[in-house]
Short mmCIF file of C-alpha atoms in Angstrom, two decimals:
data_model
loop_
_atom_site.label_atom_id
_atom_site.label_comp_id
_atom_site.label_asym_id
_atom_site.label_seq_id
_atom_site.Cartn_x
_atom_site.Cartn_y
_atom_site.Cartn_z
CA MET A 1 40.85 90.75 35.00
CA LEU A 2 43.33 88.59 33.08
CA ASP A 3 41.44 85.46 34.13
CA GLU A 4 38.22 86.94 32.74
CA THR A 5 39.94 87.97 29.50
CA TYR A 6 41.23 84.47 28.86
CA MET A 7 37.89 82.93 29.88
CA ARG A 8 36.09 85.12 27.35
CA ARG A 9 38.41 83.70 24.72
CA CYS A 10 37.46 80.19 25.93
CA LEU A 11 33.80 81.08 25.39
CA GLU A 12 34.51 82.40 21.88
CA LEU A 13 36.25 79.14 21.04
CA ALA A 14 33.57 76.99 22.66
CA GLU A 15 30.79 78.60 20.62
CA MET A 16 32.52 77.43 17.44
CA GLY A 17 31.33 73.92 18.30
CA MET A 18 27.66 74.91 18.31
CA GLY A 19 25.47 72.47 16.44
CA ASN A 20 28.17 69.79 16.25
CA VAL A 21 28.85 68.51 19.78
CA SER A 22 25.43 67.71 21.28
CA PRO A 23 24.66 66.02 23.61
CA ASN A 24 28.10 67.05 24.87
CA PRO A 25 28.64 70.61 26.11
CA MET A 26 30.46 73.28 24.12
CA VAL A 27 33.91 73.80 25.66
CA GLY A 28 36.85 76.08 24.89
CA CYS A 29 40.38 75.91 26.29
CA VAL A 30 43.26 78.39 26.33
CA ILE A 31 46.76 77.61 27.63
CA VAL A 32 48.88 80.54 28.83
CA ALA A 33 52.57 80.58 29.80
CA ASP A 34 54.92 83.49 30.43
CA GLY A 35 52.10 85.97 29.82
CA ARG A 36 51.16 84.73 26.35
CA ILE A 37 48.77 82.24 24.79
CA ILE A 38 50.70 79.16 23.70
CA GLY A 39 47.77 76.95 22.68
CA GLU A 40 44.02 76.98 22.06
CA GLY A 41 41.38 74.39 21.36
CA PHE A 42 37.68 73.64 21.44
CA HIS A 43 35.43 70.60 21.25
CA ARG A 44 34.69 70.39 17.53
CA LYS A 45 32.45 67.35 17.14
CA ILE A 46 30.73 64.70 19.25
CA GLY A 47 32.98 61.65 19.63
CA GLU A 48 36.14 63.59 18.80
CA ALA A 49 38.83 65.17 20.97
CA HIS A 50 37.80 67.51 23.77
CA ALA A 51 38.90 71.12 24.06
CA GLU A 52 41.80 70.40 26.42
CA VAL A 53 43.18 67.68 24.14
CA ASN A 54 43.15 70.02 21.14
CA ALA A 55 44.79 72.85 23.11
CA VAL A 56 47.54 70.57 24.46
CA LYS A 57 48.15 69.21 20.96
CA ALA A 58 48.44 72.78 19.64
CA VAL A 59 51.21 73.49 22.16
CA ILE A 60 53.10 70.29 21.32
CA ASP A 61 52.74 70.88 17.57
CA GLN A 62 54.10 74.42 17.84
CA TYR A 63 56.78 74.06 20.49
CA GLY A 64 57.94 70.46 20.17
CA ASP A 65 60.59 69.59 22.77
CA GLN A 66 60.01 72.87 24.61
CA ALA A 67 56.36 72.04 25.26
CA GLU A 68 56.85 70.07 28.48
CA ASP A 69 58.79 72.90 30.15
CA LEU A 70 56.10 75.35 29.08
CA PHE A 71 53.35 73.15 30.55
CA LYS A 72 55.06 73.24 33.96
CA ARG A 73 54.71 77.04 33.97
CA ALA A 74 51.30 77.11 32.27
CA THR A 75 47.83 78.11 33.38
CA VAL A 76 45.07 76.24 31.58
CA TYR A 77 41.78 78.11 31.14
CA VAL A 78 38.76 75.97 30.36
CA SER A 79 35.09 76.99 30.26
CA LEU A 80 33.86 73.73 31.84
CA GLU A 81 35.42 71.41 34.41
CA PRO A 82 37.77 68.87 32.76
CA CYS A 83 36.16 65.44 32.59
CA ALA A 84 37.29 62.74 35.00
CA HIS A 85 35.84 59.64 33.37
CA PHE A 86 36.39 57.45 30.33
CA GLY A 87 33.67 58.12 27.79
CA LYS A 88 34.22 58.31 24.05
CA THR A 89 37.60 59.88 24.94
CA PRO A 90 39.98 59.52 27.94
CA PRO A 91 39.71 61.88 30.96
CA CYS A 92 40.97 65.40 30.29
CA ALA A 93 41.87 65.87 33.96
CA ASP A 94 44.36 63.00 33.61
CA LEU A 95 45.85 64.64 30.52
CA LEU A 96 46.53 67.91 32.36
CA ILE A 97 48.01 66.01 35.31
CA ARG A 98 50.26 64.02 32.99
CA HIS A 99 51.68 67.21 31.50
CA ARG A 100 52.11 68.68 35.02
CA VAL A 101 50.47 72.04 34.34
CA LYS A 102 50.82 74.62 37.09
CA LYS A 103 47.25 75.92 37.38
CA VAL A 104 43.77 75.36 35.97
CA VAL A 105 41.09 78.09 35.85
CA ILE A 106 37.54 76.82 35.32
CA GLY A 107 34.33 78.58 34.35
CA ASN A 108 31.66 76.02 35.33
CA LYS A 109 31.66 72.87 37.38
CA ASP A 110 30.26 70.05 35.20
CA PRO A 111 26.88 68.83 36.60
CA PHE A 112 27.11 65.47 34.79
CA SER A 113 27.19 62.74 37.45
CA GLU A 114 30.35 61.13 36.06
CA VAL A 115 32.21 64.43 36.54
CA ASP A 116 30.48 66.86 38.99
CA GLY A 117 33.58 67.95 40.90
CA LYS A 118 35.60 64.79 40.32
CA GLY A 119 37.80 66.49 37.71
CA ILE A 120 38.54 69.35 40.09
CA GLU A 121 39.31 66.87 42.88
CA LYS A 122 41.74 64.95 40.66
CA LEU A 123 43.59 68.13 39.73
CA LYS A 124 43.87 69.31 43.34
CA ASN A 125 45.04 65.88 44.53
CA ALA A 126 47.80 66.06 41.92
CA GLY A 127 49.01 69.36 43.42
CA ILE A 128 47.62 71.57 40.66
CA SER A 129 46.20 74.94 41.74
CA VAL A 130 42.52 75.24 40.75
CA VAL A 131 40.38 78.37 40.48
CA GLN A 132 36.70 77.97 39.59
CA GLY A 133 33.69 80.19 38.92
CA VAL A 134 35.36 82.67 36.53
CA LEU A 135 32.58 84.16 34.33
CA GLU A 136 30.37 81.39 35.65
CA ASP A 137 27.09 83.00 34.52
CA SER A 138 28.38 83.45 30.96
CA CYS A 139 29.62 79.86 30.87
CA THR A 140 26.24 78.61 32.12
CA LEU A 141 24.39 80.66 29.51
CA LEU A 142 26.49 79.22 26.69
CA ASN A 143 25.75 75.65 27.79
CA ARG A 144 22.15 76.21 28.90
CA ARG A 145 21.01 73.34 26.65
CA PHE A 146 23.48 70.91 28.25
CA PHE A 147 22.65 72.06 31.79
CA THR A 148 18.89 71.73 31.15
CA ARG A 149 19.26 68.18 29.86
CA VAL A 150 21.51 67.04 32.72
CA GLN A 151 19.70 68.80 35.55
CA GLN A 152 16.06 68.56 34.37
CA GLN A 153 16.22 65.36 32.28
CA ARG A 154 14.63 67.00 29.26
CA PRO A 155 15.67 68.98 26.18
CA TYR A 156 15.99 72.75 26.11
CA PHE A 157 12.82 73.97 24.37
CA ILE A 158 12.82 77.05 22.14
CA LEU A 159 9.46 78.30 20.87
CA LYS A 160 9.45 80.21 17.61
CA TRP A 161 6.68 81.88 15.65
CA ALA A 162 5.75 84.99 13.69
CA GLN A 163 2.61 87.05 14.23
CA THR A 164 0.96 90.02 12.56
CA ALA A 165 0.87 93.44 14.16
CA ASN A 166 -2.65 92.70 15.39
CA GLY A 167 -1.79 89.28 16.82
CA PHE A 168 -2.65 86.70 14.16
CA PHE A 169 -0.54 83.56 13.75
CA ALA A 170 -1.88 81.96 10.56
CA PRO A 171 -4.75 82.29 8.06
CA LEU A 172 -8.12 80.74 8.96
CA LYS A 173 -7.97 78.61 5.82
CA ARG A 174 -5.19 76.10 5.25
CA ASN A 175 -3.15 78.12 2.80
CA LYS A 176 0.45 79.26 3.03
CA GLU A 177 0.90 82.97 3.73
CA TRP A 178 4.15 84.51 4.95
CA ILE A 179 4.05 86.89 7.90
CA SER A 180 7.72 87.68 8.48
CA SER A 181 10.43 88.94 6.11
CA GLY A 182 12.98 87.05 4.06
CA MET A 183 15.68 88.07 6.54
CA ALA A 184 13.65 86.52 9.36
CA LYS A 185 13.45 83.31 7.35
CA LYS A 186 17.24 83.21 6.93
CA LEU A 187 17.73 83.78 10.64
CA THR A 188 15.26 80.99 11.41
CA HIS A 189 17.25 78.59 9.22
CA LYS A 190 20.46 79.62 10.99
CA TRP A 191 18.80 78.80 14.31
CA ARG A 192 17.87 75.36 12.98
CA THR A 193 21.55 74.56 12.36
CA GLU A 194 22.26 75.29 16.04
CA GLU A 195 19.69 72.93 17.57
CA ASP A 196 19.26 69.17 17.57
CA ALA A 197 15.67 68.98 16.42
CA ILE A 198 12.63 70.87 15.17
CA LEU A 199 9.06 69.98 16.18
CA VAL A 200 5.72 70.69 14.51
CA GLY A 201 2.20 69.32 14.67
CA LYS A 202 0.21 67.57 11.97
CA GLY A 203 -1.75 70.71 11.10
CA THR A 204 1.39 72.65 10.19
CA VAL A 205 2.53 69.87 7.85
CA LEU A 206 -0.86 69.59 6.14
CA ALA A 207 -1.21 73.37 5.75
CA ASP A 208 2.35 74.34 4.74
CA ASN A 209 4.06 71.11 3.58
CA PRO A 210 7.31 72.37 5.15
CA GLN A 211 10.72 70.83 4.51
CA LEU A 212 12.00 71.76 7.99
CA ASN A 213 15.58 71.93 6.76
CA THR A 214 18.32 74.58 6.57
CA ARG A 215 18.27 75.39 2.87
CA GLU A 216 18.63 79.14 3.57
CA TRP A 217 21.79 78.67 5.66
CA THR A 218 24.90 76.49 5.58
CA GLY A 219 24.85 73.84 8.28
CA LYS A 220 23.36 70.54 9.38
CA ASN A 221 19.65 69.82 9.18
CA PRO A 222 17.91 69.20 12.52
CA VAL A 223 16.04 65.99 13.28
CA ARG A 224 12.42 66.56 12.22
CA LEU A 225 9.84 65.75 14.90
CA VAL A 226 6.18 65.53 13.92
CA ILE A 227 3.09 64.88 16.04
CA ASP A 228 0.65 62.84 13.95
CA LYS A 229 -1.58 60.80 16.26
CA ASN A 230 -3.47 58.86 13.55
CA LEU A 231 -0.83 58.99 10.78
CA ASP A 232 -2.90 61.31 8.60
CA ILE A 233 0.04 62.96 6.81
CA PRO A 234 0.47 61.56 3.27
CA VAL A 235 3.82 59.93 2.49
CA SER A 236 4.22 62.43 -0.36
CA ALA A 237 4.79 65.23 2.18
CA ALA A 238 8.18 66.96 2.14
CA ILE A 239 9.02 65.81 5.67
CA PHE A 240 9.38 62.27 4.28
CA ASN A 241 12.26 63.21 1.98
CA SER A 242 15.84 62.12 2.69
CA ASP A 243 17.13 65.50 3.91
CA ALA A 244 17.14 64.48 7.58
CA LYS A 245 15.96 61.91 10.08
CA THR A 246 12.23 62.29 10.74
CA VAL A 247 10.49 61.04 13.88
CA ILE A 248 6.69 60.63 13.77
CA PHE A 249 5.04 60.39 17.19
CA ASN A 250 1.75 58.51 16.81
CA GLU A 251 -0.66 56.03 18.40
CA ILE A 252 -0.54 53.44 15.60
CA LYS A 253 2.89 51.85 15.26
CA THR A 254 6.60 51.76 16.05
CA GLU A 255 8.64 51.14 12.91
CA VAL A 256 11.78 52.34 11.13
CA ILE A 257 11.72 52.80 7.34
CA ASP A 258 14.98 54.29 6.06
CA ASN A 259 15.28 57.72 7.72
CA ILE A 260 11.67 57.72 8.98
CA HIS A 261 11.19 56.59 12.58
CA TYR A 262 7.65 55.96 13.81
CA ILE A 263 7.32 55.99 17.60
CA GLN A 264 4.07 54.81 19.12
CA MET A 265 2.69 56.50 22.23
CA GLU A 266 -0.39 55.83 24.31
CA ASP A 267 -3.09 58.35 25.17
CA MET A 268 -1.49 61.28 23.36
CA GLN A 269 -4.34 63.53 24.45
CA PHE A 270 -2.94 63.46 28.00
CA TYR A 271 0.35 65.08 29.08
CA LEU A 272 1.71 65.11 25.54
CA PRO A 273 4.46 67.73 26.12
CA GLN A 274 5.77 65.79 29.13
CA LYS A 275 5.74 62.51 27.20
CA ILE A 276 7.56 64.09 24.26
CA ALA A 277 10.12 65.71 26.59
CA TYR A 278 10.95 62.40 28.26
CA GLN A 279 11.15 60.48 24.98
CA LEU A 280 13.52 63.07 23.52
CA TYR A 281 15.68 62.92 26.65
CA LEU A 282 16.02 59.17 26.13
CA MET A 283 16.98 59.84 22.50
CA ASP A 284 19.84 62.18 23.58
CA ILE A 285 18.16 65.15 21.90
CA GLN A 286 19.40 68.14 23.84
CA SER A 287 17.55 71.05 22.21
CA VAL A 288 14.36 71.51 20.20
CA ILE A 289 12.83 74.39 18.27
CA ILE A 290 9.04 74.20 18.29
CA GLU A 291 7.74 76.00 15.19
CA GLY A 292 4.02 75.24 15.18
CA GLY A 293 1.23 75.26 14.97
CA ALA A 294 -0.49 77.54 17.42
CA PHE A 295 -2.13 74.61 19.24
CA MET A 296 1.17 72.75 19.67
CA LEU A 297 2.99 75.86 20.87
CA SER A 298 0.21 76.56 23.36
CA LEU A 299 0.39 72.98 24.69
CA PHE A 300 4.04 73.46 25.64
CA ILE A 301 3.41 76.97 26.99
CA ASN A 302 0.54 75.77 29.20
CA ALA A 303 2.65 72.84 30.44
CA GLY A 304 5.45 75.26 31.35
CA LEU A 305 7.81 73.23 29.14
CA TRP A 306 9.67 76.01 27.39
CA ASP A 307 12.90 77.86 28.08
CA GLU A 308 12.93 80.68 25.56
CA ALA A 309 10.62 82.02 22.89
CA ARG A 310 11.62 83.89 19.74
CA VAL A 311 8.67 85.82 18.36
CA PHE A 312 8.73 87.89 15.17
CA HIS A 313 6.23 90.76 15.10
CA SER A 314 5.32 91.89 11.59
CA SER A 315 4.48 95.47 10.74
CA HIS A 316 1.37 94.54 8.76
CA SER A 317 -2.05 93.34 9.91
CA TRP A 318 -4.69 90.87 8.73
CA MET A 319 -8.44 91.22 8.88
CA THR A 320 -8.87 87.70 10.31
CA GLY A 321 -6.75 84.72 11.26
CA ILE A 322 -5.80 82.21 13.94
CA PRO A 323 -4.71 84.08 17.10
CA ALA A 324 -1.05 83.78 18.07
CA PRO A 325 -0.19 81.91 21.28
CA GLU A 326 -0.14 83.94 24.48
CA ILE A 327 3.12 83.88 26.34
CA HIS A 328 4.19 85.39 29.64
CA GLY A 329 7.86 85.60 30.34
CA PHE A 330 10.76 87.95 30.81
CA ILE A 331 11.59 89.89 27.64
CA GLU A 332 15.34 89.50 27.46
CA GLU A 333 16.02 91.18 24.14
CA VAL A 334 14.27 93.19 21.42
CA MET A 335 15.81 93.73 18.01
CA ASN A 336 14.87 94.73 14.48
CA VAL A 337 15.18 92.10 11.76
CA ASP A 338 14.55 93.87 8.48
CA ALA A 339 10.94 95.11 8.72
CA ASP A 340 10.12 92.82 11.65
CA ARG A 341 10.64 93.22 15.38
CA LEU A 342 12.05 90.18 17.18
CA LEU A 343 11.28 89.65 20.86
CA ILE A 344 13.25 87.07 22.86
CA TYR A 345 11.44 85.80 25.95
CA LYS A 346 12.88 83.72 28.79
CA ASN A 347 10.77 81.49 30.99
CA ILE A 348 11.63 82.65 34.50
CA LYS A 349 10.29 79.36 35.94
CA SER A 350 12.47 77.04 33.87
#
């Protein structure tokens, strides 16, 4: 029970890195000696110190000369296997060995090929006791984006839309009309801060002229991804502003102009979701929210390339409109968001 308690704290810490560490995983670390926590840390930002490094530093900063004796009696809890390779930072397994910690308790084994059990092997070979699989399901859930990218070589795809009570997605004419509440909009902007990118089709841009940023919430703007086969979107559109990097997938050209990246693709009418998924994997984009339109959402649904869907159901109806996409998945959660009802679906095949 104590192992689970400390691992839950690791998960709380790890989640504090959400939106800032991709394509790395979110990791939390807790160091315990003599029945008390003596240091904590989490991976704060891509390219910076890992969770174990920050936790070890916290112990040294607080206890000074006493730190090394404490490490010899310490159990290190970490939500993901300590790395065993030199990347942007040195191996965390080597750090724990150098400080001669007594025991390491791990949530998940790291599936990344440069680690994948090698960190655990290093620790055991150094005589450190290792326990793994504590709250493994919870640790996997937290890093589902990372696991999807490493194991399936594609980003984690989140579908998001709002629909009326009678199943309409958007007006028949190209005019902007809100379906969900202001609270739903704020929540949507919070979600954007947590993911790497946001994807829409040309029709959504022409109809709504969206900014695709996080102006309703404090946090980073996602990379904006737009499907525009023939480059029909005018350069005056809001997606061309300087708020964030914008990637335009098209059949005309590959070019970079300031923060606008044009990427040419062939035969976009065939296997478009699969082509986009592979291109984003190569770009180290680990998670994507797909926000529209109905045709684009349906393309990914029909291809089976989605992991979860977040669908707001409004309490009011329209006489006519574009039908909402049809989705079949496991309803994991239902909640009220102001006047709307939010359903969270999981793709049981992903």
